[in-house]
């Protein structure tokens, strides 16, 4: 990928190769938009036949959030890491974490600009091409070159290049799949259909009729539905 430019952002940037005249630049100038940067396991190098001005550049002031440059390879740059406008007299400002980086064949490894003399920035467990502190000092521009500047503190320089392929990349935080609660279906209220009342033909209880044809005088007879019934 080409030049990376990040302005007042929260970002995790890992596992990239940046080939450009200027590598990764982070500008954190808006106090209302905290910078929270994790830049790790990246390789920054010049375009073939070209020059790399600055590998990583960080310009403040910034507040809140945190910034870390770890497990990166910066090679063949005029300046490996350039840090500007970081003032820890503001309690909300913290120095960036710089650790386990490979500085390979850079004219300068680290340069400070406009950082007060009260500020100390550690660079730990990194490869400088040498473990000799005098030679490493020649790769740094800080208070030893300009007393108004802060100090780069070299901590535990290592004698061999760091294999950034073995760096543990952060595990992305899984985003839970939202559970959709189904809207309950309202069962319709069934209105019972009244059973229709059938009006039948009224049944008339026949009145006993005496003297009906076919009945003797001693019989009680009923005539209904066209038939004659009798009791002896």
CSV table of C-alpha atoms in Angstrom, one decimal:
chain,number,residue,atom,x,y,z
A,1,UNK,CA,0.0,0.0,0.0
A,2,UNK,CA,1.1,3.6,-0.4
A,3,UNK,CA,1.3,6.4,2.1
A,4,UNK,CA,-1.0,6.2,5.2
A,5,UNK,CA,-2.6,9.4,6.6
A,6,UNK,CA,-4.6,9.3,9.8
A,7,UNK,CA,-6.3,12.4,11.3
A,8,UNK,CA,-7.9,12.5,14.8
A,9,UNK,CA,-9.0,8.9,14.7
A,10,UNK,CA,-9.3,5.6,16.5
A,11,UNK,CA,-7.6,2.9,14.5
A,12,UNK,CA,-5.9,-0.5,14.7
A,13,UNK,CA,-3.5,-1.0,11.8
A,14,UNK,CA,-1.6,-4.3,11.6
A,15,UNK,CA,0.2,-6.6,9.1
A,16,UNK,CA,0.7,-4.2,6.2
A,17,UNK,CA,3.6,-3.3,3.9
A,18,UNK,CA,3.8,0.4,3.2
A,19,UNK,CA,5.9,1.3,0.2
A,20,UNK,CA,6.0,5.1,-0.3
A,21,UNK,CA,8.1,8.3,-0.1
A,22,UNK,CA,6.3,9.0,3.2
A,23,UNK,CA,5.1,6.1,5.3
A,24,UNK,CA,2.4,6.4,8.1
A,25,UNK,CA,1.4,9.8,9.3
A,26,UNK,CA,-0.8,10.4,12.4
A,27,UNK,CA,-2.1,13.9,13.2
A,28,UNK,CA,-3.9,14.3,16.5
A,29,UNK,CA,-4.7,18.0,16.6
A,30,UNK,CA,-8.3,18.1,17.7
A,31,UNK,CA,-8.8,17.9,21.5
A,32,UNK,CA,-12.5,17.0,20.9
A,33,UNK,CA,-11.5,13.9,18.9
A,34,UNK,CA,-9.1,11.7,20.9
A,35,UNK,CA,-6.5,9.7,19.0
A,36,UNK,CA,-6.4,6.0,19.9
A,37,UNK,CA,-3.9,4.3,17.6
A,38,UNK,CA,-2.5,0.8,17.6
A,39,UNK,CA,0.1,0.5,14.8
A,40,UNK,CA,1.8,-2.8,14.9
A,41,UNK,CA,3.5,-5.6,12.8
A,42,UNK,CA,3.9,-3.3,9.7
A,43,UNK,CA,6.8,-2.9,7.3
A,44,UNK,CA,7.6,0.5,6.0
A,45,UNK,CA,10.1,0.9,3.1
A,46,UNK,CA,10.8,3.2,0.2
A,47,UNK,CA,9.6,2.6,-3.4
A,48,UNK,CA,12.2,0.7,-5.4
A,49,UNK,CA,14.9,3.3,-6.5
A,50,UNK,CA,13.2,6.0,-4.4
A,51,UNK,CA,13.6,7.5,-0.9
A,52,UNK,CA,11.6,7.2,2.2
A,53,UNK,CA,11.5,10.5,4.0
A,54,UNK,CA,9.8,9.5,7.3
A,55,UNK,CA,8.7,6.0,8.3
A,56,UNK,CA,6.2,7.0,11.1
A,57,UNK,CA,5.2,10.5,12.0
A,58,UNK,CA,3.1,11.5,15.0
A,59,UNK,CA,2.1,15.1,15.6
A,60,UNK,CA,0.1,16.3,18.6
A,61,UNK,CA,-1.1,17.7,20.8
A,62,UNK,CA,-3.4,14.9,21.6
A,63,UNK,CA,-5.5,14.1,24.7
A,64,UNK,CA,-7.1,11.0,26.0
A,65,UNK,CA,-6.8,7.7,24.1
A,66,UNK,CA,-3.4,5.9,23.7
A,67,UNK,CA,-0.9,5.5,20.9
A,68,UNK,CA,1.5,2.6,20.4
A,69,UNK,CA,4.0,1.7,17.7
A,70,UNK,CA,5.1,-1.8,18.2
A,71,UNK,CA,6.7,-4.7,16.3
A,72,UNK,CA,7.2,-2.7,13.1
A,73,UNK,CA,10.1,-2.8,10.5
A,74,UNK,CA,11.3,0.7,9.3
A,75,UNK,CA,14.0,0.5,6.7
A,76,UNK,CA,16.0,2.9,4.5
A,77,UNK,CA,14.4,6.0,5.8
A,78,UNK,CA,15.8,9.5,6.3
A,79,UNK,CA,14.0,9.4,9.7
A,80,UNK,CA,12.4,6.2,11.1
A,81,UNK,CA,10.1,7.8,13.7
A,82,UNK,CA,9.3,11.5,13.9
A,83,UNK,CA,7.5,12.8,17.0
A,84,UNK,CA,6.2,16.3,17.4
A,85,UNK,CA,4.2,18.5,19.8
A,86,UNK,CA,3.8,16.1,22.7
A,87,UNK,CA,3.5,17.9,26.1
A,88,UNK,CA,2.8,15.8,29.1
A,89,UNK,CA,2.3,18.9,31.3
A,90,UNK,CA,-1.3,18.3,30.2
A,91,UNK,CA,-2.4,15.4,32.4
A,92,UNK,CA,-4.5,14.0,29.7
A,93,UNK,CA,-1.5,13.5,27.4
A,94,UNK,CA,0.6,10.3,27.6
A,95,UNK,CA,3.7,9.5,25.7
A,96,UNK,CA,3.3,6.9,22.9
A,97,UNK,CA,4.4,3.4,23.5
A,98,UNK,CA,7.4,2.5,21.2
A,99,UNK,CA,8.7,-1.0,21.5
A,100,UNK,CA,10.1,-4.0,19.6
A,101,UNK,CA,10.7,-2.1,16.4
A,102,UNK,CA,13.4,-2.9,13.8
A,103,UNK,CA,15.3,0.3,12.7
A,104,UNK,CA,17.2,-1.0,9.6
A,105,UNK,CA,19.6,1.3,7.6
A,106,UNK,CA,17.9,4.6,8.6
A,107,UNK,CA,19.9,7.9,8.6
A,108,UNK,CA,18.1,8.7,11.9
A,109,UNK,CA,16.0,6.3,13.9
A,110,UNK,CA,14.1,8.7,16.1
A,111,UNK,CA,13.7,12.5,15.9
A,112,UNK,CA,11.9,14.8,18.3
A,113,UNK,CA,10.5,18.2,17.4
A,114,UNK,CA,8.8,20.8,19.6
A,115,UNK,CA,8.7,18.5,22.6
A,116,UNK,CA,9.5,20.1,25.9
A,117,UNK,CA,12.7,19.1,27.8
A,118,UNK,CA,10.5,17.8,30.6
A,119,UNK,CA,9.3,14.9,28.4
A,120,UNK,CA,11.0,11.5,28.3
A,121,UNK,CA,10.0,9.0,25.6
A,122,UNK,CA,11.3,5.4,26.1
A,123,UNK,CA,12.0,3.2,23.1
A,124,UNK,CA,12.3,-0.4,24.4
A,125,UNK,CA,13.4,-3.8,23.2
A,126,UNK,CA,14.1,-2.5,19.7
A,127,UNK,CA,16.8,-3.3,17.1
A,128,UNK,CA,19.0,-0.4,16.0
A,129,UNK,CA,21.6,-2.3,14.0
A,130,UNK,CA,23.9,-2.1,17.0
A,131,UNK,CA,23.8,-2.4,20.8
A,132,UNK,CA,26.5,0.2,21.4
A,133,UNK,CA,24.7,3.1,23.2
A,134,UNK,CA,27.1,5.7,21.6
A,135,UNK,CA,26.3,4.5,18.1
A,136,UNK,CA,22.6,4.4,18.9
A,137,UNK,CA,22.8,8.0,20.3
A,138,UNK,CA,24.0,9.1,16.9
A,139,UNK,CA,20.8,7.7,15.4
A,140,UNK,CA,18.6,9.9,17.7
A,141,UNK,CA,17.9,13.7,17.6
A,142,UNK,CA,16.8,14.8,21.0
A,143,UNK,CA,17.9,16.9,24.1
A,144,UNK,CA,21.6,16.0,23.4
A,145,UNK,CA,21.3,17.8,20.1
A,146,UNK,CA,19.0,20.6,21.3
A,147,UNK,CA,18.6,21.3,25.0
A,148,UNK,CA,15.1,22.6,24.5
A,149,UNK,CA,13.9,19.2,23.4
A,150,UNK,CA,12.8,16.1,25.4
A,151,UNK,CA,14.8,13.0,25.7
A,152,UNK,CA,14.6,9.6,24.0
A,153,UNK,CA,15.4,6.9,26.5
A,154,UNK,CA,16.9,3.7,24.9
A,155,UNK,CA,15.8,0.7,26.9
A,156,UNK,CA,17.2,-2.8,26.3
A,157,UNK,CA,18.4,-2.6,22.7
A,158,UNK,CA,18.5,-6.0,21.1
A,159,UNK,CA,21.3,-7.5,19.0
A,160,UNK,CA,19.2,-9.1,16.3
A,161,UNK,CA,16.3,-8.2,14.2
A,162,UNK,CA,12.8,-8.9,15.6
A,163,UNK,CA,10.7,-11.3,13.7
A,164,UNK,CA,7.4,-9.3,13.5
A,165,UNK,CA,5.7,-12.3,11.9
A,166,UNK,CA,5.6,-13.9,15.4
A,167,UNK,CA,4.0,-10.8,16.9
A,168,UNK,CA,0.6,-11.6,18.4
A,169,UNK,CA,-2.0,-9.6,16.5
A,170,UNK,CA,-5.0,-8.4,18.5
A,171,UNK,CA,-8.0,-10.6,18.3
A,172,UNK,CA,-10.9,-8.7,16.9
A,173,UNK,CA,-13.8,-8.3,19.3
A,174,UNK,CA,-16.7,-10.4,18.1
A,175,UNK,CA,-19.7,-8.4,17.3
A,176,UNK,CA,-22.8,-10.2,18.7
A,177,UNK,CA,-25.5,-11.0,16.3
A,178,UNK,CA,-28.6,-9.2,17.5
A,179,UNK,CA,-31.4,-11.5,18.5
A,180,UNK,CA,-34.7,-10.5,17.0
A,181,UNK,CA,-37.5,-11.1,19.3
A,182,UNK,CA,-40.5,-12.0,17.2
A,183,UNK,CA,-43.6,-9.8,17.7
A,184,UNK,CA,-46.2,-12.0,19.4
A,185,UNK,CA,-49.1,-12.8,17.1
A,186,UNK,CA,-52.3,-11.9,18.7
A,187,UNK,CA,-54.7,-14.8,18.3
A,188,UNK,CA,-58.0,-13.5,17.0
A,189,UNK,CA,-60.9,-13.7,19.3
A,190,UNK,CA,-63.4,-16.0,17.9
A,191,UNK,CA,-66.9,-15.1,18.5
A,192,UNK,CA,-69.0,-18.2,18.8
A,193,UNK,CA,-71.7,-18.3,16.2
A,194,UNK,CA,-74.9,-19.0,18.0
A,195,UNK,CA,-76.6,-22.1,16.9
A,196,UNK,CA,-79.6,-21.0,15.2
A,197,UNK,CA,-82.8,-21.9,16.8
A,198,UNK,CA,-84.9,-23.7,14.4
A,199,UNK,CA,-88.6,-23.0,14.7
A,200,UNK,CA,-90.2,-26.3,13.9
A,201,UNK,CA,-93.7,-27.1,13.2
A,202,UNK,CA,-95.4,-27.2,16.6
A,203,UNK,CA,-96.4,-30.6,17.6
A,204,UNK,CA,-99.9,-30.6,18.8
A,205,UNK,CA,-100.7,-33.2,21.3
A,206,UNK,CA,-103.8,-34.8,19.9
A,207,UNK,CA,-106.8,-34.6,22.1
A,208,UNK,CA,-108.5,-37.9,22.7
A,209,UNK,CA,-111.3,-38.2,20.3
A,210,UNK,CA,-114.2,-40.5,21.1
A,211,UNK,CA,-116.3,-42.0,18.5
A,212,UNK,CA,-113.7,-42.0,15.8
A,213,UNK,CA,-114.3,-44.3,12.9
A,214,UNK,CA,-112.8,-47.6,13.6
A,215,UNK,CA,-112.9,-47.3,17.3
A,216,UNK,CA,-115.5,-49.1,19.4
A,217,UNK,CA,-117.5,-47.3,21.9
A,218,UNK,CA,-115.4,-48.7,24.7
A,219,UNK,CA,-112.1,-47.6,23.2
A,220,UNK,CA,-110.2,-44.4,23.7
A,221,UNK,CA,-108.7,-43.3,20.4
A,222,UNK,CA,-106.2,-40.7,19.1
A,223,UNK,CA,-105.9,-39.7,15.6
A,224,UNK,CA,-102.6,-38.2,14.6
A,225,UNK,CA,-100.7,-37.9,11.4
A,226,UNK,CA,-103.5,-39.5,9.5
A,227,UNK,CA,-103.4,-42.7,11.6
A,228,UNK,CA,-105.7,-43.8,14.3
A,229,UNK,CA,-104.2,-45.3,17.5
A,230,UNK,CA,-106.3,-47.0,20.0
A,231,UNK,CA,-106.0,-48.4,23.5
A,232,UNK,CA,-108.0,-51.5,24.3
